[in-house]
Amino acid sequence: MQLLYSAYATTALVLLGTLLTGKWLVRSTGTTFGWYLRRKTAARRQAILSQVRIEERDYQSEEKKSDDGDWEKLESHAVGSAPNGGQADDEWEGMIGFFHPFCNAGGGGERVLWAAIRATQQRWPKAICIIYTGDHEASKAAMLERVENHFNIHLHPPTVVFLYLQTRHYVIDSAYPHFTLLGQSLGSLVVAHDAFSMLVPDIFIDTMGYAFTLALSKFLFPEVPTGAYVHYPTISTDMLGSLDAESGKGLNAGAGKGWKGKLKRVYWQAFAWLYGWVGGEIDVVMTNSSWTQAHINSLWSAYRAKRQTPWPIEVVYPPVAVEELQQAIPLTEEKREPIILCIAQFRPEKNHALVIRSFAKFIHLAATTTTAQELQKPRLVLIGSVRNSEDATKVYDLRLLAHELKIKDQVEFICDASWPAILEWLRLSSVGINGMWNEHFGIGVVEYQAAGLLCVVNDSGGPFLDIVIDHEGGPTDPTNKSSSPPSPLFTGFHANSISSYSTQLLHAISLSDDETLSMRRRARSSAKRFREEAFAKRWVIQVERLVAAATSFSSSPSSS
């Protein structure tokens, strides 16, 4: 009891002191604790430097023996300049911390991480890339081998260092059945403290969407430049709008009704304010699409303006294996099978039910259309990963839906397919479909285009604004998404309901051979915008700003 009273008294004194001394005390407390963490981790920093030197020496020795020049063949993407007009230092040899607790997951977010590290290594060969991860079951060698096999990305091993977090469970959504957004965000502060307790980097970049960790970094280490690659906003104005019963879409459509709905709205609005304040503390912000950029701008720009952050929020499209797909699947005049392919994780927001219902209606339409009657029996193939028992239950429910709609013989489910298997389905299929509302980017849609499939996608998010657009720019057919014929610039079709999806599927499958081949060529050409090389160049431009800021601080008298 006495200990409890002591804790209350301490808390009261802290609050009183904060009221009396204001921001100065808060900032001083943060920087003092940050100084302590620097002192605490100084020995580990020296140990990492020594280990990197040893690994580099051994690696170079092995390279001479094997005469394997893969690393030397990688080209540098030295694009962009420092804010003062000078080139950022090629010889910079600081430590860049990448906060990615699930780096071994193997998804699109991980492709961004590893492509970013490869681009960083090419630009600054002496820099050390620190990855804060919670994947304790995987060694460094195992993870780098998985990166090569899964993404075909080859890294320079000596300058890649993994630091293993002990607190990753604090950011798992299942740990917070209520107030999940706030719970995960506050939990990320615990994980970030875990990371900084192991090593304080010279630059800190979050590549998973944990913006609160960057605010903590700025609170503890004001001199450490921070960067964020945002795959999707933790909360958005669309999410708030989805609570409305009349116009709502997505998983929370109409959830704003009643007193619980009102409380949910207040909670989300408060969290949006807090999320905006946190975003204002980040130096360099990259987003994966125009849709994400627009929402992040609406939430963060006012706070970034107050802080006078010099750099705008930029779109850096994620890297897609466009060239690999184009080499593996040549574009020929050979007619493909009438297969409609959907590649998406079996999660609720991917809206597989909409895809299946639309396919059922499409079959009915096709039966009454002369052109479609001449086709073989169309099939729908759904490929996706199953992460847990909830995803497995989702697949079971979707199978039941196909059975209820009397189309089970024309619907095939493939779980956790290998990359060669996916390539084969991309080669055989005619149409790729995407059903998610407000897909943040849509790597799968780019893969459809690169593989030569005709695309039918939702008229929202990244697929609508960035990917399935007229080849010379601008959304395809923004005013009439369901019935207009293909124009000379079309790269695909948009839809927003069962009716429009089924109609657009019929349009796609009924095109003449010449129209089909022309659209495939346009779409494949358009997909080149998302090549890995394009990502690397844009990434380096942004990180050069952080390196210039870090270099400026390290050379200032106050840092001595």
XYZ file of C-alpha atoms in Angstrom:
560
model
C 0.000 0.000 0.000
C 2.814 2.395 0.860
C 4.398 1.643 -2.534
C 1.083 2.451 -4.217
C 0.839 5.794 -2.388
C 4.417 6.519 -3.410
C 3.570 5.850 -7.060
C 0.532 8.154 -6.817
C 2.654 10.875 -5.232
C 5.322 10.558 -7.930
C 2.717 10.751 -10.678
C 1.139 13.825 -9.060
C 4.525 15.551 -8.821
C 5.266 14.792 -12.477
C 1.903 16.193 -13.563
C 2.354 19.278 -11.366
C 5.857 19.808 -12.683
C 4.612 19.507 -16.244
C 1.942 22.114 -15.613
C 4.438 24.485 -14.009
C 7.333 24.102 -16.406
C 5.459 23.046 -19.567
C 7.137 21.769 -22.681
C 10.671 22.423 -21.454
C 10.388 19.779 -18.748
C 8.817 17.255 -21.112
C 11.506 17.751 -23.732
C 14.289 17.702 -21.182
C 12.950 14.478 -19.702
C 12.870 12.886 -23.154
C 16.351 13.956 -24.211
C 17.794 12.957 -20.825
C 16.359 9.466 -21.152
C 17.556 9.387 -24.768
C 21.082 10.279 -23.596
C 20.855 7.391 -21.116
C 19.861 4.958 -23.885
C 22.759 6.129 -26.034
C 25.203 5.502 -23.189
C 23.609 2.146 -22.458
C 23.879 0.925 -26.081
C 27.303 2.384 -26.926
C 29.067 -0.931 -26.289
C 26.655 -2.791 -28.599
C 27.298 -0.210 -31.336
C 31.036 -0.882 -31.122
C 30.420 -4.623 -31.117
C 28.287 -4.332 -34.272
C 30.978 -2.275 -36.019
C 33.597 -4.888 -35.136
C 31.378 -7.762 -36.278
C 30.593 -6.040 -39.585
C 34.322 -5.530 -40.251
C 34.993 -9.227 -39.575
C 32.101 -10.388 -41.771
C 33.145 -8.008 -44.542
C 36.689 -9.361 -44.512
C 35.470 -12.962 -44.598
C 32.937 -12.181 -47.311
C 35.523 -10.505 -49.534
C 37.824 -13.474 -49.025
C 35.076 -15.897 -50.106
C 34.234 -13.705 -53.071
C 37.817 -13.883 -54.328
C 37.789 -17.666 -54.016
C 34.477 -18.112 -55.846
C 34.984 -15.189 -58.227
C 31.273 -14.427 -57.800
C 30.740 -10.834 -58.871
C 27.012 -10.594 -58.189
C 27.366 -7.802 -55.662
C 29.718 -5.789 -57.856
C 27.275 -6.060 -60.758
C 24.621 -4.133 -58.847
C 24.331 -0.598 -60.121
C 24.269 2.425 -57.884
C 21.143 4.596 -57.922
C 22.823 7.818 -56.837
C 19.922 10.096 -57.661
C 19.009 13.333 -55.910
C 20.911 15.786 -53.795
C 21.174 17.097 -50.315
C 19.025 20.097 -49.309
C 22.011 22.449 -49.517
C 22.497 21.586 -53.161
C 25.463 19.279 -52.615
C 25.510 15.541 -53.230
C 24.794 13.423 -50.153
C 27.971 11.682 -48.985
C 28.573 8.428 -50.911
C 30.941 7.307 -48.188
C 28.487 7.797 -45.352
C 28.886 4.892 -42.937
C 26.245 5.424 -40.294
C 23.582 3.012 -39.049
C 20.039 3.080 -40.449
C 17.454 1.388 -38.246
C 14.517 -0.247 -40.048
C 11.582 -0.920 -37.713
C 9.860 -3.997 -39.164
C 8.900 -6.478 -36.416
C 7.504 -9.008 -38.939
C 10.292 -8.851 -41.518
C 10.159 -12.588 -42.321
C 6.463 -12.605 -43.275
C 7.036 -12.687 -47.023
C 4.304 -10.230 -48.099
C 4.274 -7.082 -50.196
C 5.376 -4.961 -47.230
C 8.421 -7.163 -46.824
C 9.273 -6.825 -50.516
C 9.364 -3.054 -49.938
C 11.657 -3.503 -46.923
C 14.201 -5.692 -48.706
C 14.149 -3.672 -51.917
C 14.698 -0.550 -49.791
C 17.674 -2.137 -48.036
C 19.163 -3.235 -51.354
C 18.798 0.294 -52.775
C 20.348 1.721 -49.593
C 23.303 -0.658 -49.818
C 23.886 0.211 -53.455
C 23.847 3.936 -52.702
C 25.805 3.860 -49.416
C 27.928 0.674 -49.425
C 29.476 1.469 -46.039
C 26.184 2.119 -44.242
C 24.938 -0.558 -41.853
C 21.293 -1.579 -42.131
C 19.819 -2.567 -38.765
C 16.525 -4.489 -38.865
C 14.532 -4.593 -35.634
C 12.577 -7.853 -35.880
C 10.652 -10.235 -33.673
C 11.301 -13.296 -35.850
C 13.377 -15.196 -33.295
C 12.904 -18.538 -35.035
C 14.913 -17.424 -38.088
C 18.656 -16.822 -38.219
C 20.272 -14.123 -40.326
C 21.377 -16.671 -42.929
C 17.900 -18.219 -43.099
C 16.180 -14.862 -43.519
C 18.530 -13.657 -46.246
C 18.132 -16.966 -48.056
C 14.343 -16.560 -47.879
C 14.672 -13.034 -49.284
C 16.632 -14.399 -52.249
C 14.285 -17.328 -52.894
C 11.001 -15.519 -52.287
C 11.725 -12.087 -53.761
C 14.826 -12.703 -55.891
C 16.519 -9.856 -53.988
C 20.230 -10.278 -53.272
C 21.635 -8.299 -50.352
C 25.177 -7.679 -49.134
C 25.197 -9.815 -45.950
C 27.995 -8.144 -43.911
C 26.157 -4.813 -43.599
C 22.775 -6.354 -42.711
C 22.289 -6.750 -38.944
C 19.240 -8.209 -37.195
C 18.355 -7.153 -33.662
C 15.713 -9.369 -32.077
C 12.843 -7.749 -30.197
C 11.425 -9.355 -27.052
C 8.135 -7.440 -27.027
C 6.608 -7.943 -30.484
C 3.427 -9.392 -28.985
C 2.452 -5.869 -27.939
C 1.610 -4.977 -31.563
C -0.450 -8.067 -32.426
C -4.064 -7.018 -33.019
C -5.528 -10.051 -31.229
C -4.047 -8.719 -27.974
C -6.561 -5.839 -28.101
C -10.131 -7.076 -28.646
C -11.334 -3.545 -27.858
C -9.762 -0.197 -28.812
C -7.473 -2.094 -31.183
C -6.103 0.963 -32.998
C -5.083 2.683 -29.779
C -3.852 -0.542 -28.190
C -1.537 -1.427 -31.064
C -0.261 2.141 -31.339
C 0.582 2.370 -27.637
C 1.958 -1.153 -27.760
C 4.309 -0.079 -30.551
C 5.867 2.405 -28.107
C 6.825 -0.512 -25.861
C 8.368 -2.342 -28.827
C 10.205 0.808 -29.965
C 11.654 1.246 -26.459
C 12.808 -2.366 -26.715
C 14.512 -1.487 -30.031
C 16.235 1.644 -28.702
C 17.379 -0.276 -25.639
C 19.412 -2.449 -27.988
C 20.734 0.268 -30.302
C 20.073 3.924 -31.086
C 20.515 4.304 -34.878
C 21.731 7.374 -36.769
C 18.560 7.309 -38.904
C 15.291 5.619 -37.904
C 12.799 4.436 -40.541
C 9.474 2.681 -39.977
C 8.402 0.477 -42.885
C 5.342 -1.193 -41.299
C 3.061 1.680 -40.359
C 3.888 2.186 -36.679
C 3.993 5.980 -36.780
C 3.976 6.304 -32.992
C 7.467 4.774 -32.867
C 8.811 7.675 -34.922
C 7.282 10.230 -32.565
C 8.956 8.420 -29.666
C 12.273 8.530 -31.513
C 11.929 12.276 -32.038
C 11.007 12.735 -28.358
C 14.059 10.814 -27.138
C 16.535 11.716 -29.905
C 15.566 15.014 -31.585
C 18.736 14.914 -33.676
C 17.983 11.500 -35.253
C 16.256 11.981 -38.650
C 13.105 9.901 -39.047
C 11.392 8.451 -42.094
C 8.165 6.554 -42.733
C 7.056 4.372 -45.611
C 3.268 4.287 -45.217
C 1.437 1.368 -46.823
C -1.915 2.560 -45.470
C -3.088 5.104 -42.897
C -3.906 3.622 -39.503
C -7.120 5.629 -39.704
C -8.573 7.619 -42.581
C -11.427 9.939 -43.445
C -12.920 7.060 -45.470
C -13.002 4.934 -42.312
C -14.834 7.701 -40.487
C -17.237 8.062 -43.403
C -17.861 4.297 -43.481
C -19.692 4.553 -40.148
C -22.621 6.254 -41.895
C -25.461 3.826 -42.546
C -26.441 5.404 -45.882
C -23.071 5.830 -47.598
C -20.765 3.560 -45.621
C -18.577 0.933 -47.297
C -16.026 -1.565 -46.048
C -15.888 -3.690 -42.919
C -17.414 -0.984 -40.671
C -20.225 0.062 -43.020
C -23.107 1.458 -40.991
C -21.371 0.836 -37.639
C -22.067 4.409 -36.478
C -25.670 3.706 -35.482
C -26.861 3.801 -31.887
C -24.996 4.871 -28.770
C -22.190 2.375 -29.390
C -21.771 3.778 -32.884
C -21.577 7.314 -31.529
C -18.910 6.295 -29.038
C -16.994 4.569 -31.831
C -17.135 7.746 -33.900
C -15.847 9.878 -31.012
C -13.061 7.361 -30.350
C -12.007 7.310 -33.999
C -12.084 11.100 -34.259
C -9.917 11.418 -31.142
C -7.515 8.818 -32.484
C -7.373 10.623 -35.854
C -6.312 13.807 -34.024
C -3.607 11.911 -32.121
C -2.457 10.156 -35.313
C -2.186 13.525 -37.057
C -0.054 14.971 -34.258
C 2.249 11.939 -34.393
C 2.618 12.298 -38.166
C 3.742 15.878 -37.715
C 6.856 14.622 -35.911
C 8.214 12.664 -38.907
C 10.871 14.202 -41.143
C 10.469 12.285 -44.431
C 7.204 10.574 -45.383
C 6.712 8.236 -48.333
C 3.407 6.631 -49.316
C 2.738 3.681 -51.577
C -0.017 5.282 -53.670
C -1.866 8.492 -54.494
C -4.794 7.298 -52.376
C -2.591 6.814 -49.308
C -0.842 10.127 -49.979
C -4.158 12.011 -50.083
C -5.300 10.567 -46.744
C -1.959 11.050 -45.024
C -1.875 14.637 -46.299
C -5.340 15.290 -44.894
C -4.318 13.945 -41.476
C -0.679 15.024 -41.137
C -0.077 18.132 -43.272
C -1.383 20.705 -40.779
C 0.857 19.361 -38.017
C 3.849 19.092 -40.354
C 3.310 22.702 -41.387
C 3.345 23.821 -37.739
C 6.631 22.016 -37.259
C 7.864 23.546 -40.553
C 8.938 20.200 -41.975
C 10.734 21.114 -45.212
C 9.850 18.069 -47.316
C 6.444 17.206 -48.820
C 4.789 13.806 -48.507
C 5.872 11.891 -51.623
C 4.506 8.854 -53.464
C 7.069 6.064 -53.858
C 5.345 3.166 -55.597
C 6.263 -0.234 -54.113
C 8.537 -2.478 -56.168
C 6.861 -5.153 -58.257
C 8.643 -7.982 -60.101
C 7.431 -6.628 -63.451
C 10.479 -7.636 -65.484
C 10.527 -11.136 -63.973
C 6.867 -11.642 -64.898
C 7.307 -10.288 -68.401
C 10.259 -12.601 -69.020
C 8.462 -15.632 -67.557
C 5.186 -15.003 -69.422
C 5.741 -13.810 -73.000
C 2.876 -11.913 -74.588
C 1.629 -13.843 -77.611
C -1.451 -13.881 -79.763
C -2.335 -17.313 -78.435
C -5.807 -17.311 -76.881
C -5.853 -18.007 -73.140
C -8.337 -20.070 -71.178
C -11.516 -18.317 -69.856
C -10.141 -18.255 -66.319
C -10.844 -15.319 -64.007
C -8.033 -15.129 -61.477
C -8.191 -13.498 -58.036
C -4.917 -13.331 -56.080
C -5.498 -11.932 -52.581
C -4.968 -13.052 -49.010
C -8.065 -14.706 -47.548
C -8.934 -11.799 -45.280
C -12.369 -10.136 -44.837
C -11.377 -6.790 -46.373
C -10.370 -8.474 -49.663
C -14.094 -9.019 -50.331
C -13.918 -12.456 -51.927
C -17.674 -12.808 -51.415
C -18.266 -9.911 -53.831
C -15.996 -11.579 -56.386
C -17.844 -14.919 -56.105
C -21.308 -13.328 -56.315
C -20.206 -11.248 -59.308
C -18.852 -14.354 -61.021
C -22.183 -16.129 -60.473
C -24.069 -13.273 -62.111
C -21.479 -13.118 -64.904
C -22.163 -16.800 -65.699
C -25.867 -15.992 -66.011
C -25.122 -13.057 -68.337
C -22.673 -15.085 -70.384
C -25.282 -17.792 -70.952
C -27.465 -15.260 -72.783
C -24.661 -13.684 -74.850
C -23.755 -15.180 -78.213
C -20.051 -14.230 -78.018
C -19.683 -15.620 -74.497
C -21.552 -18.838 -75.406
C -18.760 -19.664 -77.841
C -16.242 -19.749 -74.984
C -15.275 -22.749 -72.935
C -16.883 -23.020 -69.519
C -15.466 -20.039 -67.534
C -13.780 -20.684 -64.179
C -12.955 -18.557 -61.155
C -9.659 -19.368 -59.411
C -8.988 -17.775 -56.014
C -5.383 -17.922 -54.779
C -4.389 -16.617 -51.365
C -2.426 -17.244 -48.210
C -3.998 -18.597 -45.025
C -2.323 -17.150 -41.925
C -4.396 -18.697 -39.147
C -7.604 -20.519 -38.191
C -9.703 -17.397 -38.867
C -8.463 -17.288 -42.460
C -9.166 -21.024 -42.811
C -12.732 -20.445 -41.589
C -13.055 -17.645 -44.144
C -12.118 -20.059 -46.955
C -14.664 -22.579 -45.654
C -17.415 -19.931 -45.670
C -16.498 -18.923 -49.224
C -16.720 -22.552 -50.357
C -20.209 -22.711 -48.833
C -21.157 -19.530 -50.702
C -20.026 -21.015 -54.021
C -22.089 -24.136 -53.210
C -25.184 -22.045 -52.382
C -24.834 -20.115 -55.663
C -24.600 -23.444 -57.550
C -21.211 -22.604 -59.077
C -18.926 -24.786 -56.925
C -17.783 -26.801 -59.980
C -16.523 -23.604 -61.602
C -14.759 -22.139 -58.545
C -11.366 -23.344 -57.347
C -9.594 -22.360 -54.117
C -5.800 -22.596 -53.873
C -4.249 -21.817 -50.481
C -0.587 -20.885 -49.944
C 0.430 -21.478 -53.557
C 4.118 -21.473 -54.474
C 5.464 -18.755 -56.769
C 5.934 -21.184 -59.719
C 2.298 -22.266 -59.308
C 1.137 -18.647 -59.290
C 3.173 -17.961 -62.436
C 1.448 -20.858 -64.181
C -2.019 -19.549 -63.295
C -1.032 -16.071 -64.476
C 0.083 -17.592 -67.783
C -3.193 -19.496 -68.292
C -5.750 -16.920 -67.109
C -7.516 -14.298 -69.206
C -8.813 -11.867 -66.560
C -7.531 -10.705 -63.165
C -10.071 -9.407 -60.663
C -9.750 -7.306 -57.496
C -12.715 -6.809 -55.154
C -11.332 -4.809 -52.227
C -12.762 -1.362 -51.553
C -9.992 1.227 -51.113
C -7.109 -1.156 -51.745
C -4.165 0.944 -50.639
C -2.050 0.090 -53.675
C -2.624 -3.305 -55.295
C 0.581 -5.187 -56.085
C -1.512 -8.101 -57.321
C -3.167 -5.859 -59.920
C 0.241 -4.764 -61.257
C 1.184 -8.456 -61.463
C -1.969 -9.080 -63.513
C -0.951 -6.342 -65.953
C 2.660 -7.482 -66.190
C 1.502 -11.049 -66.880
C -0.844 -9.897 -69.643
C -4.225 -10.348 -67.942
C -7.160 -8.016 -68.518
C -8.031 -6.319 -65.213
C -11.418 -5.750 -63.590
C -10.850 -3.790 -60.378
C -12.720 -1.788 -57.770
C -13.194 1.867 -58.639
C -11.382 3.077 -55.528
C -7.942 3.276 -53.957
C -4.675 2.513 -55.715
C -6.051 0.261 -58.493
C -8.335 3.084 -59.658
C -6.036 6.087 -59.146
C -2.600 4.680 -59.958
C -2.673 1.320 -61.731
C -5.627 0.674 -64.056
C -5.468 4.052 -65.748
C -5.319 5.244 -69.327
C -1.823 4.546 -70.537
C -1.042 8.240 -70.897
C -2.330 9.034 -67.386
C -5.618 9.663 -65.577
C -8.228 7.139 -64.358
C -9.791 4.993 -67.059
C -13.414 5.924 -67.745
C -14.043 7.818 -64.448
C -17.630 8.771 -65.318
C -19.052 5.544 -66.704
C -17.622 2.502 -64.968
C -19.985 -0.198 -66.110
C -20.928 -0.043 -69.771
C -18.656 2.014 -72.014
C -16.614 0.245 -74.737
C -12.819 0.210 -74.478
C -11.073 3.347 -75.685
C -7.680 3.380 -77.463
C -6.012 4.128 -74.108
C -7.791 1.612 -71.876
C -5.721 -0.683 -69.659
C -8.620 -2.334 -67.814
C -12.109 -2.030 -66.347
C -13.554 -0.560 -63.127
C -16.553 -1.705 -61.109
C -18.208 -1.085 -57.741
C -21.102 -3.559 -57.366
C -22.139 -7.098 -58.257
C -23.965 -5.761 -61.281
C -21.090 -3.655 -62.617
C -18.495 -6.336 -61.892
C -20.457 -8.971 -63.796
C -20.978 -6.583 -66.715
C -17.302 -5.667 -66.869
C -16.279 -9.322 -66.708
C -18.531 -9.936 -69.698
C -16.935 -6.990 -71.546
C -13.453 -8.294 -70.820
C -14.135 -11.885 -71.822
C -16.022 -10.846 -74.990
C -13.351 -8.609 -76.551
C -12.096 -9.524 -79.982
C -8.647 -11.062 -80.278
C -7.192 -7.800 -81.619
C -8.789 -5.710 -78.844
C -7.585 -8.154 -76.206
C -3.998 -8.162 -77.454
C -3.913 -4.356 -77.741
C -5.192 -3.886 -74.192
C -2.718 -6.422 -72.839
C 0.156 -4.600 -74.525
C -0.954 -1.234 -73.131
C -1.390 -2.616 -69.628
C 1.980 -4.369 -69.706
C 3.677 -1.180 -70.885
C 1.921 0.827 -68.165
C 3.105 -1.654 -65.511
C 6.730 -0.726 -66.204
C 6.178 2.327 -63.981
C 6.307 -0.018 -60.987
C 9.606 -1.765 -61.715
C 12.049 -2.354 -58.861
C 14.532 0.053 -60.445
C 11.970 2.885 -60.381
C 11.320 2.214 -56.681
C 15.064 2.234 -55.903
C 15.595 5.630 -57.524
C 12.668 7.235 -55.684
C 13.670 5.620 -52.394
C 17.241 6.929 -52.626
C 16.052 10.482 -53.299
C 14.090 10.441 -50.043
C 16.746 8.748 -47.928
C 19.406 11.158 -49.188
C 17.506 13.836 -47.289
C 17.815 11.829 -44.090
C 21.502 11.091 -44.681
C 22.182 14.786 -45.316
C 20.408 15.676 -42.056
C 22.327 13.007 -40.128
C 25.617 14.141 -41.654
C 24.825 17.764 -40.800
C 24.173 16.872 -37.164
C 27.271 14.671 -36.773
C 29.489 17.464 -38.122
C 27.954 20.194 -35.944
C 29.893 21.423 -32.864
C 27.015 20.489 -30.525
C 27.361 16.807 -31.408
C 31.036 16.671 -30.550
